[in-house]
PDB file of C-alpha atoms in Angstrom:
ATOM      1  CA  MET U 847       0.162  -0.131   0.161  1.00  0.00           C
ATOM      2  CA  LYS U 848       2.602   2.392   0.868  1.00  0.00           C
ATOM      3  CA  THR U 849       4.504   1.763  -2.425  1.00  0.00           C
ATOM      4  CA  ILE U 850       1.071   2.584  -4.502  1.00  0.00           C
ATOM      5  CA  PHE U 851       1.121   5.845  -2.497  1.00  0.00           C
ATOM      6  CA  ILE U 852       4.309   6.609  -3.348  1.00  0.00           C
ATOM      7  CA  LEU U 853       3.841   5.825  -6.966  1.00  0.00           C
ATOM      8  CA  LEU U 854       0.907   7.810  -7.279  1.00  0.00           C
ATOM      9  CA  PHE U 855       2.531  10.932  -5.601  1.00  0.00           C
ATOM     10  CA  CYS U 856       5.120  10.575  -8.034  1.00  0.00           C
ATOM     11  CA  LEU U 857       3.007  10.395 -10.910  1.00  0.00           C
ATOM     12  CA  ALA U 858       0.985  13.330  -9.621  1.00  0.00           C
ATOM     13  CA  ALA U 859       4.368  15.667  -9.093  1.00  0.00           C
ATOM     14  CA  ILE U 860       5.549  14.337 -13.062  1.00  0.00           C
ATOM     15  CA  SER U 861       1.990  15.697 -14.077  1.00  0.00           C
ATOM     16  CA  VAL U 862       2.207  18.923 -12.762  1.00  0.00           C
ATOM     17  CA  GLN U 863       5.518  19.522 -14.099  1.00  0.00           C
ATOM     18  CA  ALA U 864       4.473  18.444 -17.605  1.00  0.00           C
ATOM     19  CA  GLN U 865       1.420  21.093 -17.230  1.00  0.00           C
ATOM     20  CA  GLU U 866       4.282  23.855 -16.113  1.00  0.00           C
ATOM     21  CA  VAL U 867       1.908  26.106 -13.587  1.00  0.00           C
ATOM     22  CA  VAL U 868       2.988  29.354 -14.189  1.00  0.00           C
ATOM     23  CA  ASP U 869       1.387  31.971 -11.918  1.00  0.00           C
ATOM     24  CA  THR U 870      -1.470  32.109  -8.969  1.00  0.00           C
ATOM     25  CA  VAL U 871      -4.691  33.416  -9.978  1.00  0.00           C
ATOM     26  CA  THR U 872      -5.569  36.675  -7.490  1.00  0.00           C
ATOM     27  CA  LEU U 873      -8.439  38.058  -9.205  1.00  0.00           C
ATOM     28  CA  ARG U 874     -10.980  36.596 -11.822  1.00  0.00           C
ATOM     29  CA  ILE U 875     -13.223  38.451 -14.116  1.00  0.00           C
ATOM     30  CA  GLN U 876     -15.888  36.597 -16.079  1.00  0.00           C
ATOM     31  CA  TYR U 877     -17.118  38.268 -19.415  1.00  0.00           C
ATOM     32  CA  ARG U 878     -20.610  37.384 -21.303  1.00  0.00           C
ATOM     33  CA  ALA U 879     -18.725  37.290 -24.804  1.00  0.00           C
ATOM     34  CA  PHE U 880     -20.383  37.409 -28.335  1.00  0.00           C
ATOM     35  CA  TYR U 881     -18.670  35.998 -31.600  1.00  0.00           C
ATOM     36  CA  LYS U 882     -18.876  35.060 -34.673  1.00  0.00           C
ATOM     37  CA  HIS U 883     -16.634  32.075 -36.972  1.00  0.00           C
ATOM     38  CA  THR U 884     -17.400  33.381 -40.724  1.00  0.00           C
ATOM     39  CA  GLN U 885     -19.112  36.464 -42.290  1.00  0.00           C
ATOM     40  CA  GLU U 886     -21.946  34.419 -43.382  1.00  0.00           C
ATOM     41  CA  GLN U 887     -22.705  33.436 -39.818  1.00  0.00           C
ATOM     42  CA  LYS U 888     -26.335  35.136 -39.361  1.00  0.00           C
ATOM     43  CA  GLU U 889     -26.347  35.556 -35.315  1.00  0.00           C
ATOM     44  CA  PRO U 890     -23.149  35.589 -33.600  1.00  0.00           C
ATOM     45  CA  PHE U 891     -22.384  32.531 -30.819  1.00  0.00           C
ATOM     46  CA  GLU U 892     -22.490  33.544 -27.096  1.00  0.00           C
ATOM     47  CA  ASP U 893     -19.720  32.278 -24.801  1.00  0.00           C
ATOM     48  CA  ILE U 894     -18.485  32.761 -21.184  1.00  0.00           C
ATOM     49  CA  ASN U 895     -15.007  34.149 -21.056  1.00  0.00           C
ATOM     50  CA  LEU U 896     -12.987  34.338 -18.183  1.00  0.00           C
ATOM     51  CA  LEU U 897      -9.484  36.439 -17.553  1.00  0.00           C
ATOM     52  CA  ASP U 898      -7.458  35.319 -14.537  1.00  0.00           C
ATOM     53  CA  LEU U 899      -5.375  37.899 -13.444  1.00  0.00           C
ATOM     54  CA  GLY U 900      -2.368  36.389 -11.535  1.00  0.00           C
ATOM     55  CA  LYS U 901       0.673  38.020  -9.825  1.00  0.00           C
ATOM     56  CA  ASN U 902       2.891  38.249 -12.982  1.00  0.00           C
ATOM     57  CA  SER U 903       0.543  37.380 -15.969  1.00  0.00           C
ATOM     58  CA  SER U 904      -2.780  36.577 -16.949  1.00  0.00           C
ATOM     59  CA  ARG U 905      -4.880  33.829 -18.814  1.00  0.00           C
ATOM     60  CA  PHE U 906      -7.890  34.711 -20.951  1.00  0.00           C
ATOM     61  CA  TYR U 907      -9.731  31.894 -22.142  1.00  0.00           C
ATOM     62  CA  SER U 908     -13.401  30.362 -22.584  1.00  0.00           C
ATOM     63  CA  GLN U 909     -14.782  28.311 -19.531  1.00  0.00           C
ATOM     64  CA  ARG U 910     -17.280  26.453 -22.103  1.00  0.00           C
ATOM     65  CA  PHE U 911     -14.571  25.507 -24.046  1.00  0.00           C
ATOM     66  CA  GLU U 912     -12.427  24.102 -21.242  1.00  0.00           C
ATOM     67  CA  HIS U 913     -15.363  22.251 -20.077  1.00  0.00           C
ATOM     68  CA  PHE U 914     -15.730  20.521 -23.310  1.00  0.00           C
ATOM     69  CA  LEU U 915     -12.269  19.151 -23.419  1.00  0.00           C
ATOM     70  CA  TYR U 916     -12.582  18.025 -20.168  1.00  0.00           C
ATOM     71  CA  LEU U 917     -15.840  16.060 -21.310  1.00  0.00           C
ATOM     72  CA  ARG U 918     -14.189  15.136 -24.331  1.00  0.00           C
ATOM     73  CA  ASP U 919     -11.262  13.639 -22.767  1.00  0.00           C
ATOM     74  CA  SER U 920     -13.751  11.478 -20.143  1.00  0.00           C
ATOM     75  CA  VAL U 921     -15.661  10.198 -23.374  1.00  0.00           C
ATOM     76  CA  GLU U 922     -12.169   9.287 -24.999  1.00  0.00           C
ATOM     77  CA  ARG U 923     -11.291   7.183 -21.807  1.00  0.00           C
ATOM     78  CA  THR U 924     -14.813   5.506 -21.187  1.00  0.00           C
ATOM     79  CA  THR U 925     -16.214   4.498 -24.651  1.00  0.00           C
ATOM     80  CA  GLN U 926     -14.521   2.852 -27.808  1.00  0.00           C
ATOM     81  CA  ASP U 927     -18.002   3.593 -29.753  1.00  0.00           C
ATOM     82  CA  PRO U 928     -17.143   5.794 -32.546  1.00  0.00           C
ATOM     83  CA  MET U 929     -20.875   6.694 -32.818  1.00  0.00           C
ATOM     84  CA  GLN U 930     -21.142   8.008 -29.020  1.00  0.00           C
ATOM     85  CA  LYS U 931     -18.366   9.724 -29.840  1.00  0.00           C
ATOM     86  CA  LEU U 932     -19.798  11.225 -33.006  1.00  0.00           C
ATOM     87  CA  GLN U 933     -22.957  11.811 -31.029  1.00  0.00           C
ATOM     88  CA  PHE U 934     -21.026  13.679 -28.079  1.00  0.00           C
ATOM     89  CA  LEU U 935     -19.541  16.131 -30.876  1.00  0.00           C
ATOM     90  CA  ALA U 936     -22.735  16.781 -32.572  1.00  0.00           C
ATOM     91  CA  ASN U 937     -24.448  17.631 -29.244  1.00  0.00           C
ATOM     92  CA  MET U 938     -21.393  20.498 -28.501  1.00  0.00           C
ATOM     93  CA  TYR U 939     -21.617  22.173 -31.621  1.00  0.00           C
ATOM     94  CA  GLY U 940     -21.792  26.012 -31.917  1.00  0.00           C
ATOM     95  CA  SER U 941     -21.750  28.046 -28.415  1.00  0.00           C
ATOM     96  CA  ASN U 942     -22.182  24.630 -26.655  1.00  0.00           C
ATOM     97  CA  LYS U 943     -18.385  23.890 -27.098  1.00  0.00           C
ATOM     98  CA  GLY U 944     -17.135  27.798 -26.985  1.00  0.00           C
ATOM     99  CA  ARG U 945     -14.286  29.586 -28.436  1.00  0.00           C
ATOM    100  CA  GLU U 946     -11.168  27.749 -28.616  1.00  0.00           C
ATOM    101  CA  TYR U 947      -8.470  30.218 -28.286  1.00  0.00           C
ATOM    102  CA  GLU U 948      -6.742  31.194 -25.205  1.00  0.00           C
ATOM    103  CA  VAL U 949      -4.510  34.568 -24.911  1.00  0.00           C
ATOM    104  CA  TYR U 950      -1.579  34.369 -22.439  1.00  0.00           C
ATOM    105  CA  LYS U 951       0.024  37.903 -21.207  1.00  0.00           C
ATOM    106  CA  GLN U 952       3.614  37.987 -19.905  1.00  0.00           C
ATOM    107  CA  ILE U 953       4.006  34.382 -20.854  1.00  0.00           C
ATOM    108  CA  PRO U 954       6.634  32.965 -21.427  1.00  0.00           C
ATOM    109  CA  GLU U 955       8.487  36.181 -20.405  1.00  0.00           C
ATOM    110  CA  LYS U 956       7.400  39.520 -19.533  1.00  0.00           C
ATOM    111  CA  GLY U 957       6.197  41.781 -22.591  1.00  0.00           C
ATOM    112  CA  VAL U 958       5.241  38.572 -24.798  1.00  0.00           C
ATOM    113  CA  LEU U 959       1.443  37.712 -25.610  1.00  0.00           C
ATOM    114  CA  THR U 960       1.072  33.858 -26.433  1.00  0.00           C
ATOM    115  CA  TYR U 961      -2.183  32.962 -28.588  1.00  0.00           C
ATOM    116  CA  THR U 962      -3.562  29.311 -28.661  1.00  0.00           C
ATOM    117  CA  ASP U 963      -6.273  27.876 -30.550  1.00  0.00           C
ATOM    118  CA  VAL U 964      -7.511  24.562 -31.539  1.00  0.00           C
ATOM    119  CA  LEU U 965      -8.954  23.826 -35.135  1.00  0.00           C
ATOM    120  CA  HIS U 966     -10.961  20.991 -35.706  1.00  0.00           C
ATOM    121  CA  ASN U 967     -10.903  19.891 -31.994  1.00  0.00           C
ATOM    122  CA  ASP U 968      -7.920  17.978 -32.127  1.00  0.00           C
ATOM    123  CA  PHE U 969      -5.047  19.969 -34.206  1.00  0.00           C
ATOM    124  CA  PHE U 970      -3.412  22.493 -31.236  1.00  0.00           C
ATOM    125  CA  PHE U 971      -1.387  26.031 -32.608  1.00  0.00           C
ATOM    126  CA  ARG U 972       0.114  28.688 -30.895  1.00  0.00           C
ATOM    127  CA  TYR U 973       2.029  31.953 -32.069  1.00  0.00           C
ATOM    128  CA  GLN U 974       4.086  34.735 -30.064  1.00  0.00           C
ATOM    129  CA  GLU U 975       4.053  38.387 -30.503  1.00  0.00           C
ATOM    130  CA  LYS U 976       5.281  41.115 -28.397  1.00  0.00           C
ATOM    131  CA  ILE U 977       2.011  42.854 -26.186  1.00  0.00           C
ATOM    132  CA  PRO U 978       0.532  45.011 -28.978  1.00  0.00           C
ATOM    133  CA  SER U 979       0.931  48.620 -27.809  1.00  0.00           C
ATOM    134  CA  ILE U 980      -2.453  49.780 -28.712  1.00  0.00           C
ATOM    135  CA  SER U 981      -2.950  53.636 -29.271  1.00  0.00           C
ATOM    136  CA  TRP U 982      -6.366  54.552 -27.820  1.00  0.00           C
ATOM    137  CA  ASP U 983      -8.480  57.762 -27.591  1.00  0.00           C
ATOM    138  CA  LEU U 984      -9.848  58.980 -24.343  1.00  0.00           C
ATOM    139  CA  VAL U 985     -13.272  60.348 -25.409  1.00  0.00           C
ATOM    140  CA  GLU U 986     -16.179  61.759 -23.769  1.00  0.00           C
ATOM    141  CA  GLY U 987     -18.670  59.002 -22.162  1.00  0.00           C
ATOM    142  CA  ASP U 988     -19.203  57.194 -18.752  1.00  0.00           C
ATOM    143  CA  THR U 989     -21.431  54.280 -17.460  1.00  0.00           C
ATOM    144  CA  ILE U 990     -21.412  51.449 -14.411  1.00  0.00           C
ATOM    145  CA  ILE U 991     -20.342  48.396 -14.701  1.00  0.00           C
ATOM    146  CA  LEU U 992     -20.543  46.022 -11.707  1.00  0.00           C
ATOM    147  CA  GLY U 993     -21.114  48.840  -9.631  1.00  0.00           C
ATOM    148  CA  TYR U 994     -17.488  50.041 -10.975  1.00  0.00           C
ATOM    149  CA  PRO U 995     -17.430  53.962 -12.533  1.00  0.00           C
ATOM    150  CA  CYS U 996     -16.235  53.386 -16.105  1.00  0.00           C
ATOM    151  CA  PHE U 997     -14.652  55.807 -18.790  1.00  0.00           C
ATOM    152  CA  LYS U 998     -14.726  55.053 -22.539  1.00  0.00           C
ATOM    153  CA  ALA U 999     -11.945  54.856 -24.986  1.00  0.00           C
ATOM    154  CA  VAL U1000     -11.627  54.095 -29.031  1.00  0.00           C
ATOM    155  CA  THR U1001      -8.892  52.602 -31.015  1.00  0.00           C
ATOM    156  CA  ASN U1002      -8.261  51.067 -34.676  1.00  0.00           C
ATOM    157  CA  PHE U1003      -6.535  47.800 -33.706  1.00  0.00           C
ATOM    158  CA  ARG U1004      -5.518  45.561 -37.118  1.00  0.00           C
ATOM    159  CA  GLY U1005      -8.630  46.469 -38.873  1.00  0.00           C
ATOM    160  CA  ARG U1006     -11.178  46.785 -36.351  1.00  0.00           C
ATOM    161  CA  ILE U1007     -12.562  49.744 -34.572  1.00  0.00           C
ATOM    162  CA  TRP U1008     -12.986  49.056 -30.920  1.00  0.00           C
ATOM    163  CA  THR U1009     -14.808  50.832 -28.170  1.00  0.00           C
ATOM    164  CA  ALA U1010     -13.831  49.909 -24.702  1.00  0.00           C
ATOM    165  CA  TRP U1011     -15.346  50.908 -21.210  1.00  0.00           C
ATOM    166  CA  TYR U1012     -12.598  50.927 -18.332  1.00  0.00           C
ATOM    167  CA  SER U1013     -12.262  51.445 -14.603  1.00  0.00           C
ATOM    168  CA  ILE U1014      -9.624  53.041 -13.022  1.00  0.00           C
ATOM    169  CA  ASP U1015     -11.338  51.726  -9.621  1.00  0.00           C
ATOM    170  CA  LEU U1016      -9.465  48.388 -10.936  1.00  0.00           C
ATOM    171  CA  PRO U1017      -5.824  49.518 -11.535  1.00  0.00           C
ATOM    172  CA  PHE U1018      -4.864  46.429 -13.789  1.00  0.00           C
ATOM    173  CA  ASP U1019      -3.589  47.348 -17.207  1.00  0.00           C
ATOM    174  CA  ASN U1020      -5.497  44.340 -18.661  1.00  0.00           C
ATOM    175  CA  GLY U1021      -8.795  43.225 -20.550  1.00  0.00           C
ATOM    176  CA  PRO U1022     -10.585  40.531 -22.501  1.00  0.00           C
ATOM    177  CA  TRP U1023      -8.701  39.080 -25.612  1.00  0.00           C
ATOM    178  CA  LYS U1024      -5.914  41.175 -26.663  1.00  0.00           C
ATOM    179  CA  LEU U1025      -6.675  44.501 -25.431  1.00  0.00           C
ATOM    180  CA  GLY U1026      -5.235  46.325 -22.788  1.00  0.00           C
ATOM    181  CA  GLY U1027      -2.990  49.578 -22.672  1.00  0.00           C
ATOM    182  CA  LEU U1028      -5.537  51.903 -20.708  1.00  0.00           C
ATOM    183  CA  PRO U1029      -5.568  53.242 -17.219  1.00  0.00           C
ATOM    184  CA  GLY U1030      -7.609  50.757 -15.622  1.00  0.00           C
ATOM    185  CA  LEU U1031      -8.776  46.802 -16.048  1.00  0.00           C
ATOM    186  CA  ILE U1032     -11.449  46.966 -19.433  1.00  0.00           C
ATOM    187  CA  LEU U1033     -14.573  45.689 -18.436  1.00  0.00           C
ATOM    188  CA  ALA U1034     -16.540  46.063 -21.869  1.00  0.00           C
ATOM    189  CA  ALA U1035     -15.493  46.157 -25.419  1.00  0.00           C
ATOM    190  CA  SER U1036     -16.926  45.913 -28.790  1.00  0.00           C
ATOM    191  CA  GLU U1037     -15.884  46.457 -32.531  1.00  0.00           C
ATOM    192  CA  ASN U1038     -18.206  48.785 -34.993  1.00  0.00           C
ATOM    193  CA  ARG U1039     -19.467  45.410 -37.057  1.00  0.00           C
ATOM    194  CA  ASN U1040     -20.959  43.858 -34.143  1.00  0.00           C
ATOM    195  CA  GLU U1041     -19.202  40.805 -34.691  1.00  0.00           C
ATOM    196  CA  PHE U1042     -17.178  40.244 -31.269  1.00  0.00           C
ATOM    197  CA  SER U1043     -18.295  41.771 -27.891  1.00  0.00           C
ATOM    198  CA  PHE U1044     -17.526  41.480 -24.388  1.00  0.00           C
ATOM    199  CA  VAL U1045     -18.695  43.197 -21.371  1.00  0.00           C
ATOM    200  CA  ALA U1046     -18.039  41.973 -17.367  1.00  0.00           C
ATOM    201  CA  ILE U1047     -20.819  39.897 -15.483  1.00  0.00           C
ATOM    202  CA  GLY U1048     -18.631  39.384 -12.350  1.00  0.00           C
ATOM    203  CA  ILE U1049     -15.380  39.813 -10.637  1.00  0.00           C
ATOM    204  CA  GLU U1050     -14.097  37.736  -7.518  1.00  0.00           C
ATOM    205  CA  GLN U1051     -11.090  37.437  -5.361  1.00  0.00           C
ATOM    206  CA  ARG U1052      -9.622  34.005  -5.805  1.00  0.00           C
ATOM    207  CA  PRO U1053      -7.742  31.656  -3.026  1.00  0.00           C
ATOM    208  CA  GLN U1054      -3.989  31.866  -3.333  1.00  0.00           C
ATOM    209  CA  THR U1055      -3.705  27.991  -3.712  1.00  0.00           C
ATOM    210  CA  GLU U1056      -5.254  27.981  -7.324  1.00  0.00           C
ATOM    211  CA  THR U1057      -3.304  28.368 -10.204  1.00  0.00           C
ATOM    212  CA  PHE U1058      -3.149  28.477 -13.937  1.00  0.00           C
ATOM    213  CA  SER U1059      -0.629  26.845 -16.260  1.00  0.00           C
ATOM    214  CA  TYR U1060       0.474  26.786 -19.848  1.00  0.00           C
ATOM    215  CA  SER U1061       2.796  23.851 -21.704  1.00  0.00           C
ATOM    216  CA  ALA U1062       4.419  24.753 -25.136  1.00  0.00           C
ATOM    217  CA  LYS U1063       4.449  20.882 -26.047  1.00  0.00           C
ATOM    218  CA  ARG U1064       0.982  20.880 -26.598  1.00  0.00           C
ATOM    219  CA  TYR U1065       1.074  23.294 -29.452  1.00  0.00           C
ATOM    220  CA  GLU U1066       2.692  23.238 -32.793  1.00  0.00           C
ATOM    221  CA  GLN U1067       4.101  27.127 -33.152  1.00  0.00           C
ATOM    222  CA  LEU U1068       3.211  28.874 -36.025  1.00  0.00           C
ATOM    223  CA  THR U1069       3.672  32.883 -36.854  1.00  0.00           C
ATOM    224  CA  PRO U1070       0.652  35.047 -36.642  1.00  0.00           C
ATOM    225  CA  ILE U1071       0.475  35.315 -40.616  1.00  0.00           C
ATOM    226  CA  LYS U1072       1.022  31.523 -40.920  1.00  0.00           C
ATOM    227  CA  PHE U1073      -2.151  30.674 -38.387  1.00  0.00           C
ATOM    228  CA  GLN U1074      -4.432  33.714 -40.154  1.00  0.00           C
ATOM    229  CA  HIS U1075      -3.990  31.910 -43.402  1.00  0.00           C
ATOM    230  CA  LEU U1076      -4.597  28.605 -41.828  1.00  0.00           C
ATOM    231  CA  LEU U1077      -7.705  30.047 -40.446  1.00  0.00           C
ATOM    232  CA  GLN U1078      -8.751  31.511 -43.638  1.00  0.00           C
ATOM    233  CA  ASP U1079      -8.310  28.009 -45.420  1.00  0.00           C
ATOM    234  CA  TYR U1080      -9.974  26.129 -43.013  1.00  0.00           C
ATOM    235  CA  TRP U1081     -13.256  27.873 -43.797  1.00  0.00           C
ATOM    236  CA  LYS U1082     -12.535  28.162 -46.964  1.00  0.00           C
ATOM    237  CA  ASP U1083     -12.256  24.140 -47.655  1.00  0.00           C
ATOM    238  CA  GLN U1084     -12.412  22.395 -44.292  1.00  0.00           C
ATOM    239  CA  TRP U1085     -12.314  19.240 -45.943  1.00  0.00           C
ATOM    240  CA  ASN U1086      -9.092  19.233 -47.405  1.00  0.00           C
ATOM    241  CA  THR U1087      -7.547  21.569 -44.678  1.00  0.00           C
ATOM    242  CA  THR U1088      -8.442  19.125 -42.216  1.00  0.00           C
ATOM    243  CA  ASN U1089      -6.657  16.160 -44.672  1.00  0.00           C
ATOM    244  CA  ARG U1090      -3.711  18.284 -44.913  1.00  0.00           C
ATOM    245  CA  LEU U1091      -3.525  18.550 -41.259  1.00  0.00           C
ATOM    246  CA  GLN U1092      -4.002  15.107 -41.019  1.00  0.00           C
ATOM    247  CA  GLY U1093      -1.366  14.119 -43.100  1.00  0.00           C
ATOM    248  CA  ILE U1094      -3.480  12.553 -45.689  1.00  0.00           C
ATOM    249  CA  GLY U1095      -2.794  15.256 -48.366  1.00  0.00           C
ATOM    250  CA  TYR U1096      -5.396  16.686 -50.917  1.00  0.00           C
ATOM    251  CA  SER U1097      -8.436  14.968 -52.012  1.00  0.00           C
ATOM    252  CA  GLU U1098     -11.803  15.408 -53.787  1.00  0.00           C
ATOM    253  CA  THR U1099     -14.010  18.080 -52.035  1.00  0.00           C
ATOM    254  CA  PRO U1100     -17.380  16.901 -51.325  1.00  0.00           C
ATOM    255  CA  ASN U1101     -19.997  18.350 -53.572  1.00  0.00           C
ATOM    256  CA  ALA U1102     -22.250  19.241 -50.293  1.00  0.00           C
ATOM    257  CA  GLN U1103     -19.683  21.416 -48.857  1.00  0.00           C
ATOM    258  CA  ARG U1104     -19.792  24.961 -48.292  1.00  0.00           C
ATOM    259  CA  THR U1105     -17.327  27.560 -48.476  1.00  0.00           C
ATOM    260  CA  PHE U1106     -16.782  30.745 -45.763  1.00  0.00           C
ATOM    261  CA  ASN U1107     -15.258  33.410 -45.369  1.00  0.00           C
ATOM    262  CA  ALA U1108     -13.122  33.650 -41.949  1.00  0.00           C
ATOM    263  CA  CYS U1109     -14.189  36.134 -39.502  1.00  0.00           C
ATOM    264  CA  LEU U1110     -10.859  37.569 -37.938  1.00  0.00           C
ATOM    265  CA  MET U1111     -10.464  39.517 -34.978  1.00  0.00           C
ATOM    266  CA  ASP U1112      -7.595  41.114 -36.253  1.00  0.00           C
ATOM    267  CA  TYR U1113      -5.946  41.050 -39.507  1.00  0.00           C
ATOM    268  CA  TYR U1114      -1.678  40.952 -39.823  1.00  0.00           C
ATOM    269  CA  GLU U1115      -2.119  41.786 -43.345  1.00  0.00           C
TER     270      GLU U1115
END
């Protein structure tokens, strides 16, 4: 029994090291998010996004997608029936699955933003860039979000005009997605084409024992432009793009397949 306990302890330690624990969560902001995958999508999906602020870094992610990955792994472990797996994926379509990307700021080092995304549920990618220096115009306007007085700012960032509401009562240079660079935490943001938006619906202190982690080994590294092209190719031709990612190569596209134009939050070219 003692031997088994020691073995389990060692396995747990190895698991923690593999996850590369990065920071301790001090504050969590919950946002209601709306987003589109493609220009042809008539109504945006809704999601719940979380911004975990650590002592030295932050993580922004979909609560629903994290739950989806947990459930999918459970299904993979407990059944060998391919029909059950397909049914699970069918039930988790659209906003039930959540948005796949994550944004880490100040990771793996100070001044760096790491962006991760998952294509077709199985292909994990990442890219890194300097944390964007966003040029905001502080304009007239004020509101109250979750009891915090907020002020208005506007910017044109990589092809989209964003309006943000920030609170100097929360003195954090951060916000949803890649947004930041204001005198306080961004509690709401939307862009002028009504394809993406965030609004804070909850703020809570977290226990000092809670951490978040990032493991680079899980992802294939690309440049931001290469990932943009991959995302555009995927929505134009999901069949052949997925085959290429699986190493199958190109094949005849099914007649029933439709092509779409990717709806990107930012454009690099």
